[in-house]
Amino acid sequence: MQGGDTVIPASEALVPMRRILLFLLTFAFAAAGSAAPLAGTARTEVDGLMSRLEASACEFNRNGTWYTAAEAKPHLLRKLKYLEDRDLVRSAEQFIERAATSSSMTGQPYLVRCGNGAAVPSGTWLLSQLQAIRSAARAPSAP
């Protein structure tokens, strides 16, 4: 050993590393715990949209293939879960915009076709359904 060289025991050298690791783990768990599913009105509205889609006689086009509305629902719910897990959705409009208007893989827009009607962008169809849900919620209940 040269003069002035100090040997630090291995156990003491690891203390700063342990603190950093503890901080990183705490941060990771806090970040993971902050993601939450939609709540309140937003959850009710998205559930209403999914119910309306599933109950409709409409078809849903994803990446060039037409699916029944009942087949489209689980796909959209998986996309919703992905967004919820990352805390990227807080409203029905965000769900529509971020999960239900186009393929996240190809970028192709989703379409909805009801009966013999023309296909319309899914966002247009879903926003009209959302408006109907909100109108029904505001309507006074019958005596």
GROMACS .gro file of C-alpha atoms in nm:
model
  143
    1MET     CA    1   0.000   0.000   0.000
    2GLN     CA    2   0.122   0.347  -0.085
    3GLY     CA    3   0.112   0.623   0.172
    4GLY     CA    4  -0.234   0.784   0.184
    5ASP     CA    5  -0.410   0.487   0.021
    6THR     CA    6  -0.702   0.375   0.233
    7VAL     CA    7  -0.866   0.038   0.203
    8ILE     CA    8  -1.243   0.046   0.247
    9PRO     CA    9  -1.395  -0.280   0.365
   10ALA     CA   10  -1.624  -0.437   0.106
   11SER     CA   11  -1.927  -0.415   0.335
   12GLU     CA   12  -1.887  -0.036   0.362
   13ALA     CA   13  -1.831   0.001  -0.014
   14LEU     CA   14  -2.169  -0.161  -0.079
   15VAL     CA   15  -2.369   0.080   0.141
   16PRO     CA   16  -2.409   0.349  -0.130
   17MET     CA   17  -2.502   0.081  -0.385
   18ARG     CA   18  -2.766  -0.059  -0.149
   19ARG     CA   19  -2.914   0.286  -0.099
   20ILE     CA   20  -2.934   0.343  -0.473
   21LEU     CA   21  -3.092   0.002  -0.526
   22LEU     CA   22  -3.345   0.065  -0.247
   23PHE     CA   23  -3.433   0.402  -0.399
   24LEU     CA   24  -3.479   0.251  -0.745
   25LEU     CA   25  -3.695  -0.032  -0.614
   26THR     CA   26  -3.907   0.210  -0.411
   27PHE     CA   27  -3.954   0.431  -0.716
   28ALA     CA   28  -4.043   0.133  -0.937
   29PHE     CA   29  -4.305   0.007  -0.694
   30ALA     CA   30  -4.450   0.355  -0.646
   31ALA     CA   31  -4.474   0.404  -1.022
   32ALA     CA   32  -4.634   0.063  -1.069
   33GLY     CA   33  -4.880   0.133  -0.790
   34SER     CA   34  -4.987   0.466  -0.937
   35ALA     CA   35  -5.148   0.311  -1.244
   36ALA     CA   36  -5.517   0.271  -1.182
   37PRO     CA   37  -5.819   0.159  -1.374
   38LEU     CA   38  -6.072   0.411  -1.490
   39ALA     CA   39  -6.303   0.515  -1.212
   40GLY     CA   40  -6.636   0.683  -1.167
   41THR     CA   41  -6.807   0.841  -1.464
   42ALA     CA   42  -6.531   0.749  -1.710
   43ARG     CA   43  -6.561   0.379  -1.622
   44THR     CA   44  -6.939   0.392  -1.648
   45GLU     CA   45  -6.919   0.561  -1.988
   46VAL     CA   46  -6.663   0.319  -2.132
   47ASP     CA   47  -6.864   0.024  -2.000
   48GLY     CA   48  -7.170   0.177  -2.164
   49LEU     CA   49  -6.985   0.215  -2.493
   50MET     CA   50  -6.874  -0.147  -2.484
   51SER     CA   51  -7.228  -0.262  -2.403
   52ARG     CA   52  -7.372  -0.058  -2.688
   53LEU     CA   53  -7.111  -0.191  -2.928
   54GLU     CA   54  -7.167  -0.551  -2.822
   55ALA     CA   55  -7.547  -0.519  -2.843
   56SER     CA   56  -7.538  -0.351  -3.183
   57ALA     CA   57  -7.580  -0.532  -3.511
   58CYS     CA   58  -7.271  -0.349  -3.629
   59GLU     CA   59  -6.945  -0.486  -3.757
   60PHE     CA   60  -6.602  -0.360  -3.661
   61ASN     CA   61  -6.318  -0.338  -3.913
   62ARG     CA   62  -5.969  -0.383  -3.782
   63ASN     CA   63  -5.673  -0.402  -4.021
   64GLY     CA   64  -5.894  -0.483  -4.318
   65THR     CA   65  -6.095  -0.761  -4.154
   66TRP     CA   66  -6.457  -0.727  -4.043
   67TYR     CA   67  -6.544  -0.863  -3.698
   68THR     CA   68  -6.872  -0.881  -3.512
   69ALA     CA   69  -6.914  -0.619  -3.245
   70ALA     CA   70  -6.899  -0.897  -2.985
   71GLU     CA   71  -6.559  -0.999  -3.123
   72ALA     CA   72  -6.436  -0.638  -3.122
   73LYS     CA   73  -6.523  -0.577  -2.757
   74PRO     CA   74  -6.250  -0.795  -2.598
   75HIS     CA   75  -5.989  -0.645  -2.830
   76LEU     CA   76  -6.083  -0.293  -2.723
   77LEU     CA   77  -6.092  -0.394  -2.357
   78ARG     CA   78  -5.737  -0.534  -2.387
   79LYS     CA   79  -5.625  -0.201  -2.530
   80LEU     CA   80  -5.802  -0.021  -2.245
   81LYS     CA   81  -5.623  -0.241  -1.990
   82TYR     CA   82  -5.289  -0.160  -2.155
   83LEU     CA   83  -5.362   0.213  -2.122
   84GLU     CA   84  -5.489   0.178  -1.765
   85ASP     CA   85  -5.176  -0.012  -1.662
   86ARG     CA   86  -4.969   0.282  -1.781
   87ASP     CA   87  -5.204   0.548  -1.644
   88LEU     CA   88  -5.263   0.682  -1.996
   89VAL     CA   89  -5.641   0.710  -1.992
   90ARG     CA   90  -5.868   0.912  -1.766
   91SER     CA   91  -6.180   0.975  -1.973
   92ALA     CA   92  -6.407   0.806  -2.227
   93GLU     CA   93  -6.277   1.047  -2.492
   94GLN     CA   94  -5.918   0.942  -2.421
   95PHE     CA   95  -6.021   0.577  -2.445
   96ILE     CA   96  -6.179   0.643  -2.785
   97GLU     CA   97  -5.885   0.847  -2.911
   98ARG     CA   98  -5.605   0.627  -2.779
   99ALA     CA   99  -5.753   0.276  -2.805
  100ALA     CA  100  -6.057   0.265  -3.028
  101THR     CA  101  -5.983   0.467  -3.342
  102SER     CA  102  -5.692   0.288  -3.505
  103SER     CA  103  -5.457  -0.005  -3.485
  104SER     CA  104  -5.157   0.063  -3.266
  105MET     CA  105  -4.965  -0.189  -3.475
  106THR     CA  106  -5.043  -0.073  -3.831
  107GLY     CA  107  -5.194   0.271  -3.779
  108GLN     CA  108  -5.493   0.175  -3.995
  109PRO     CA  109  -5.817   0.338  -3.881
  110TYR     CA  110  -6.090   0.124  -3.732
  111LEU     CA  111  -6.430   0.137  -3.900
  112VAL     CA  112  -6.783   0.056  -3.789
  113ARG     CA  113  -7.056  -0.058  -4.029
  114CYS     CA  114  -7.414  -0.101  -3.912
  115GLY     CA  115  -7.654  -0.295  -4.133
  116ASN     CA  116  -7.649  -0.175  -4.492
  117GLY     CA  117  -7.512   0.163  -4.391
  118ALA     CA  118  -7.178   0.299  -4.500
  119ALA     CA  119  -6.874   0.230  -4.286
  120VAL     CA  120  -6.778   0.521  -4.062
  121PRO     CA  121  -6.464   0.581  -3.856
  122SER     CA  122  -6.499   0.404  -3.523
  123GLY     CA  123  -6.420   0.727  -3.338
  124THR     CA  124  -6.719   0.896  -3.502
  125TRP     CA  125  -6.949   0.608  -3.413
  126LEU     CA  126  -6.822   0.581  -3.055
  127LEU     CA  127  -6.841   0.955  -2.992
  128SER     CA  128  -7.204   0.958  -3.110
  129GLN     CA  129  -7.277   0.670  -2.872
  130LEU     CA  130  -7.101   0.854  -2.590
  131GLN     CA  131  -7.314   1.159  -2.659
  132ALA     CA  132  -7.627   0.941  -2.640
  133ILE     CA  133  -7.511   0.787  -2.311
  134ARG     CA  134  -7.453   1.132  -2.164
  135SER     CA  135  -7.787   1.262  -2.289
  136ALA     CA  136  -7.965   0.965  -2.131
  137ALA     CA  137  -7.780   1.026  -1.803
  138ARG     CA  138  -7.892   1.391  -1.798
  139ALA     CA  139  -8.255   1.313  -1.883
  140PRO     CA  140  -8.490   1.333  -1.589
  141SER     CA  141  -8.613   0.993  -1.478
  142ALA     CA  142  -8.978   0.912  -1.534
  143PRO     CA  143  -9.204   0.919  -1.226
   0.00000   0.00000   0.00000
